[in-house]
mmCIF file of C-alpha atoms in Angstrom:
data_model
loop_
_atom_site.group_PDB
_atom_site.id
_atom_site.type_symbol
_atom_site.label_atom_id
_atom_site.label_comp_id
_atom_site.label_asym_id
_atom_site.label_seq_id
_atom_site.Cartn_x
_atom_site.Cartn_y
_atom_site.Cartn_z
ATOM 1 C CA UNK A 327 123.401 85.944 96.239
ATOM 2 C CA UNK A 328 122.622 83.695 99.192
ATOM 3 C CA UNK A 329 125.473 82.050 101.073
ATOM 4 C CA UNK A 330 126.197 78.449 100.230
ATOM 5 C CA UNK A 331 125.338 76.018 103.052
ATOM 6 C CA UNK A 332 128.433 74.625 104.730
ATOM 7 C CA UNK A 333 129.635 71.448 103.109
ATOM 8 C CA UNK A 334 128.419 72.473 99.645
ATOM 9 C CA UNK A 335 131.093 75.062 98.812
ATOM 10 C CA UNK A 336 132.864 73.047 96.117
ATOM 11 C CA UNK A 337 129.782 72.126 94.093
ATOM 12 C CA UNK A 338 129.422 73.354 90.535
ATOM 13 C CA UNK A 339 126.059 74.093 88.873
ATOM 14 C CA UNK A 340 125.681 70.548 87.533
ATOM 15 C CA UNK A 341 126.348 69.104 90.979
ATOM 16 C CA UNK A 342 123.756 71.466 92.482
ATOM 17 C CA UNK A 343 121.153 70.297 89.971
ATOM 18 C CA UNK A 344 121.916 66.663 90.872
ATOM 19 C CA UNK A 345 121.733 67.432 94.597
ATOM 20 C CA UNK A 346 118.408 69.232 94.205
ATOM 21 C CA UNK A 347 117.089 66.369 92.061
ATOM 22 C CA UNK A 348 117.907 63.945 94.883
ATOM 23 C CA UNK A 349 116.163 66.250 97.365
ATOM 24 C CA UNK A 350 113.115 66.350 95.076
ATOM 25 C CA UNK A 351 112.968 62.567 94.951
ATOM 26 C CA UNK A 352 113.180 62.506 98.745
ATOM 27 C CA UNK A 353 110.340 65.055 98.999
ATOM 28 C CA UNK A 354 108.103 62.898 96.783
ATOM 29 C CA UNK A 355 107.820 60.101 99.356
ATOM 30 C CA UNK A 356 106.018 59.874 102.688
ATOM 31 C CA UNK A 357 109.129 58.760 104.537
ATOM 32 C CA UNK A 358 111.193 61.484 102.854
ATOM 33 C CA UNK A 359 108.797 64.262 103.827
ATOM 34 C CA UNK A 360 108.600 62.799 107.331
ATOM 35 C CA UNK A 361 112.404 62.802 107.594
ATOM 36 C CA UNK A 362 112.566 66.421 106.407
ATOM 37 C CA UNK A 363 109.937 67.474 108.933
ATOM 38 C CA UNK A 364 111.138 65.511 111.947
ATOM 39 C CA UNK A 365 114.914 65.955 111.665
ATOM 40 C CA UNK A 366 115.836 69.503 112.625
ATOM 41 C CA UNK A 367 119.326 69.149 111.170
ATOM 42 C CA UNK A 368 118.104 67.766 107.851
ATOM 43 C CA UNK A 369 115.357 70.395 107.666
ATOM 44 C CA UNK A 370 117.825 73.225 108.337
ATOM 45 C CA UNK A 371 120.289 71.905 105.741
ATOM 46 C CA UNK A 372 117.535 71.336 103.174
ATOM 47 C CA UNK A 373 116.011 74.808 103.572
ATOM 48 C CA UNK A 374 119.467 76.438 103.450
ATOM 49 C CA UNK A 375 120.276 74.430 100.323
ATOM 50 C CA UNK A 376 116.967 75.429 98.708
ATOM 51 C CA UNK A 377 117.442 79.110 99.584
ATOM 52 C CA UNK A 378 120.925 79.062 98.060
ATOM 53 C CA UNK A 379 119.577 77.249 95.004
ATOM 54 C CA UNK A 380 116.762 79.749 94.465
ATOM 55 C CA UNK A 381 119.248 82.612 94.719
ATOM 56 C CA UNK A 382 121.685 80.985 92.293
ATOM 57 C CA UNK A 383 122.833 82.933 89.267
ATOM 58 C CA UNK A 384 122.582 79.708 87.256
ATOM 59 C CA UNK A 385 119.051 79.287 85.915
ATOM 60 C CA UNK A 386 119.033 75.447 85.970
ATOM 61 C CA UNK A 387 119.981 75.478 89.661
ATOM 62 C CA UNK A 388 117.294 78.032 90.525
ATOM 63 C CA UNK A 389 114.674 76.094 88.557
ATOM 64 C CA UNK A 390 115.636 72.796 90.206
ATOM 65 C CA UNK A 391 115.314 74.438 93.629
ATOM 66 C CA UNK A 392 111.979 75.947 92.598
ATOM 67 C CA UNK A 393 110.750 72.497 91.625
ATOM 68 C CA UNK A 394 111.671 71.068 95.050
ATOM 69 C CA UNK A 395 109.939 73.946 96.826
ATOM 70 C CA UNK A 396 106.847 73.316 94.698
ATOM 71 C CA UNK A 397 106.817 69.644 95.675
ATOM 72 C CA UNK A 398 107.176 70.515 99.362
ATOM 73 C CA UNK A 399 104.387 73.091 99.238
ATOM 74 C CA UNK A 400 101.970 70.777 97.435
ATOM 75 C CA UNK A 401 102.576 67.110 98.018
ATOM 76 C CA UNK A 402 101.840 64.821 95.066
ATOM 77 C CA UNK A 403 98.184 63.733 95.028
ATOM 78 C CA UNK A 404 99.020 60.052 95.460
ATOM 79 C CA UNK A 405 100.550 60.862 98.856
ATOM 80 C CA UNK A 406 97.402 62.507 100.207
ATOM 81 C CA UNK A 407 94.982 59.763 101.085
ATOM 82 C CA UNK A 408 94.464 60.155 104.846
ATOM 83 C CA UNK A 409 94.432 62.848 107.549
ATOM 84 C CA UNK A 410 97.952 61.777 108.550
ATOM 85 C CA UNK A 411 99.088 62.547 104.997
ATOM 86 C CA UNK A 412 97.619 66.027 105.229
ATOM 87 C CA UNK A 413 99.621 66.480 108.419
ATOM 88 C CA UNK A 414 102.733 65.693 106.365
ATOM 89 C CA UNK A 415 101.816 68.387 103.844
ATOM 90 C CA UNK A 416 101.150 70.823 106.696
ATOM 91 C CA UNK A 417 104.562 70.041 108.181
ATOM 92 C CA UNK A 418 106.323 70.430 104.833
ATOM 93 C CA UNK A 419 104.666 73.809 104.291
ATOM 94 C CA UNK A 420 105.680 74.858 107.794
ATOM 95 C CA UNK A 421 109.301 73.886 107.070
ATOM 96 C CA UNK A 422 109.368 76.029 103.923
ATOM 97 C CA UNK A 423 107.408 78.989 105.268
ATOM 98 C CA UNK A 424 109.244 79.176 108.617
ATOM 99 C CA UNK A 425 112.567 79.629 106.850
ATOM 100 C CA UNK A 426 112.901 83.378 106.320
ATOM 101 C CA UNK A 427 115.870 83.037 103.903
ATOM 102 C CA UNK A 428 113.988 80.452 101.828
ATOM 103 C CA UNK A 429 110.783 82.489 101.660
ATOM 104 C CA UNK A 430 112.789 85.628 100.794
ATOM 105 C CA UNK A 431 114.665 83.764 98.036
ATOM 106 C CA UNK A 432 111.369 82.428 96.629
ATOM 107 C CA UNK A 433 109.914 85.940 96.660
ATOM 108 C CA UNK A 434 112.982 87.468 94.981
ATOM 109 C CA UNK A 435 113.001 84.795 92.292
ATOM 110 C CA UNK A 436 109.267 85.351 91.662
ATOM 111 C CA UNK A 437 109.828 89.108 91.483
ATOM 112 C CA UNK A 438 112.689 88.680 89.021
ATOM 113 C CA UNK A 439 110.669 86.320 86.839
ATOM 114 C CA UNK A 440 107.666 88.682 86.895
ATOM 115 C CA UNK A 441 109.843 91.525 85.586
ATOM 116 C CA UNK A 442 111.025 89.701 82.474
ATOM 117 C CA UNK A 443 109.151 88.169 79.567
ATOM 118 C CA UNK A 444 111.310 85.068 79.385
ATOM 119 C CA UNK A 445 111.218 81.972 81.585
ATOM 120 C CA UNK A 446 107.423 81.774 81.574
ATOM 121 C CA UNK A 447 107.361 78.177 82.806
ATOM 122 C CA UNK A 448 109.516 79.091 85.796
ATOM 123 C CA UNK A 449 107.191 82.007 86.545
ATOM 124 C CA UNK A 450 104.200 79.654 86.400
ATOM 125 C CA UNK A 451 105.913 77.283 88.857
ATOM 126 C CA UNK A 452 106.792 80.146 91.213
ATOM 127 C CA UNK A 453 103.205 81.401 91.174
ATOM 128 C CA UNK A 454 101.978 77.829 91.755
ATOM 129 C CA UNK A 455 104.127 77.719 94.887
ATOM 130 C CA UNK A 456 102.324 80.749 96.279
ATOM 131 C CA UNK A 457 98.942 79.434 95.066
ATOM 132 C CA UNK A 458 99.478 76.182 96.983
ATOM 133 C CA UNK A 459 99.998 78.256 100.111
ATOM 134 C CA UNK A 460 97.354 80.957 99.655
ATOM 135 C CA UNK A 461 94.504 79.641 97.492
ATOM 136 C CA UNK A 462 91.618 77.323 98.229
ATOM 137 C CA UNK A 463 91.636 74.278 98.508
ATOM 138 C CA UNK A 464 95.403 74.067 99.074
ATOM 139 C CA UNK A 465 95.412 76.691 101.835
ATOM 140 C CA UNK A 466 93.622 74.277 104.197
ATOM 141 C CA UNK A 467 96.977 72.714 105.054
ATOM 142 C CA UNK A 468 98.869 76.018 105.328
ATOM 143 C CA UNK A 469 99.842 77.073 108.872
ATOM 144 C CA UNK A 470 98.317 80.447 109.795
ATOM 145 C CA UNK A 471 101.652 82.136 110.474
ATOM 146 C CA UNK A 472 103.055 80.847 107.172
ATOM 147 C CA UNK A 473 99.936 82.042 105.361
ATOM 148 C CA UNK A 474 100.482 85.544 106.729
ATOM 149 C CA UNK A 475 104.161 85.590 105.683
ATOM 150 C CA UNK A 476 103.379 84.331 102.166
ATOM 151 C CA UNK A 477 100.537 86.820 101.764
ATOM 152 C CA UNK A 478 102.820 89.667 102.849
ATOM 153 C CA UNK A 479 105.418 88.502 100.316
ATOM 154 C CA UNK A 480 102.872 88.466 97.489
ATOM 155 C CA UNK A 481 101.606 91.907 98.508
ATOM 156 C CA UNK A 482 105.208 93.064 98.209
ATOM 157 C CA UNK A 483 104.992 92.472 94.463
ATOM 158 C CA UNK A 484 102.471 95.319 94.176
ATOM 159 C CA UNK A 485 102.006 96.462 90.575
ATOM 160 C CA UNK A 486 104.181 93.639 89.293
ATOM 161 C CA UNK A 487 101.580 91.172 90.557
ATOM 162 C CA UNK A 488 98.723 92.995 88.852
ATOM 163 C CA UNK A 489 100.663 93.330 85.620
ATOM 164 C CA UNK A 490 100.729 89.519 85.441
ATOM 165 C CA UNK A 491 96.968 89.508 84.803
ATOM 166 C CA UNK A 492 97.764 90.828 81.321
ATOM 167 C CA UNK A 493 100.578 88.349 80.679
ATOM 168 C CA UNK A 494 100.680 86.783 77.214
ATOM 169 C CA UNK A 495 100.729 83.259 78.678
ATOM 170 C CA UNK A 496 97.256 82.135 79.834
ATOM 171 C CA UNK A 497 98.788 80.018 82.618
ATOM 172 C CA UNK A 498 100.264 83.141 84.156
ATOM 173 C CA UNK A 499 97.318 85.456 83.543
#
């Protein structure tokens, strides 16, 4: 279980879901992504919060954190209309992929979801996160060092990754 970021110790699962929902709404706007990228303090708090959320024992908290990570790794299409917008997506990916605890928590959650037959939608979202980092055309905005870390994480799944090709859900397979 990941440590809780300072200042968030007294939050219950419902409060975490609300907090992560607010962070998701922030990540869905140009100015919100810009604030997350440009403010080192906000970026550090957000990535620590997301890592703790992904490692949560409460499924709704982990899924809410997974949703925010997915938004950060692949900005909504209506935000991407100019080269400056692609720079925002690049910066958001860098923020996620440069946080070792966040990337480790995302990997561990993906590994746990791959091992069980339940929570298929969460598994799809986790795999989408890695697809937005590693697969064409999304990989064009992935920083090279982040690409290497994400690829190493996916390789760490080994047989579990290949077993997903036979998954009962077509979105996973």
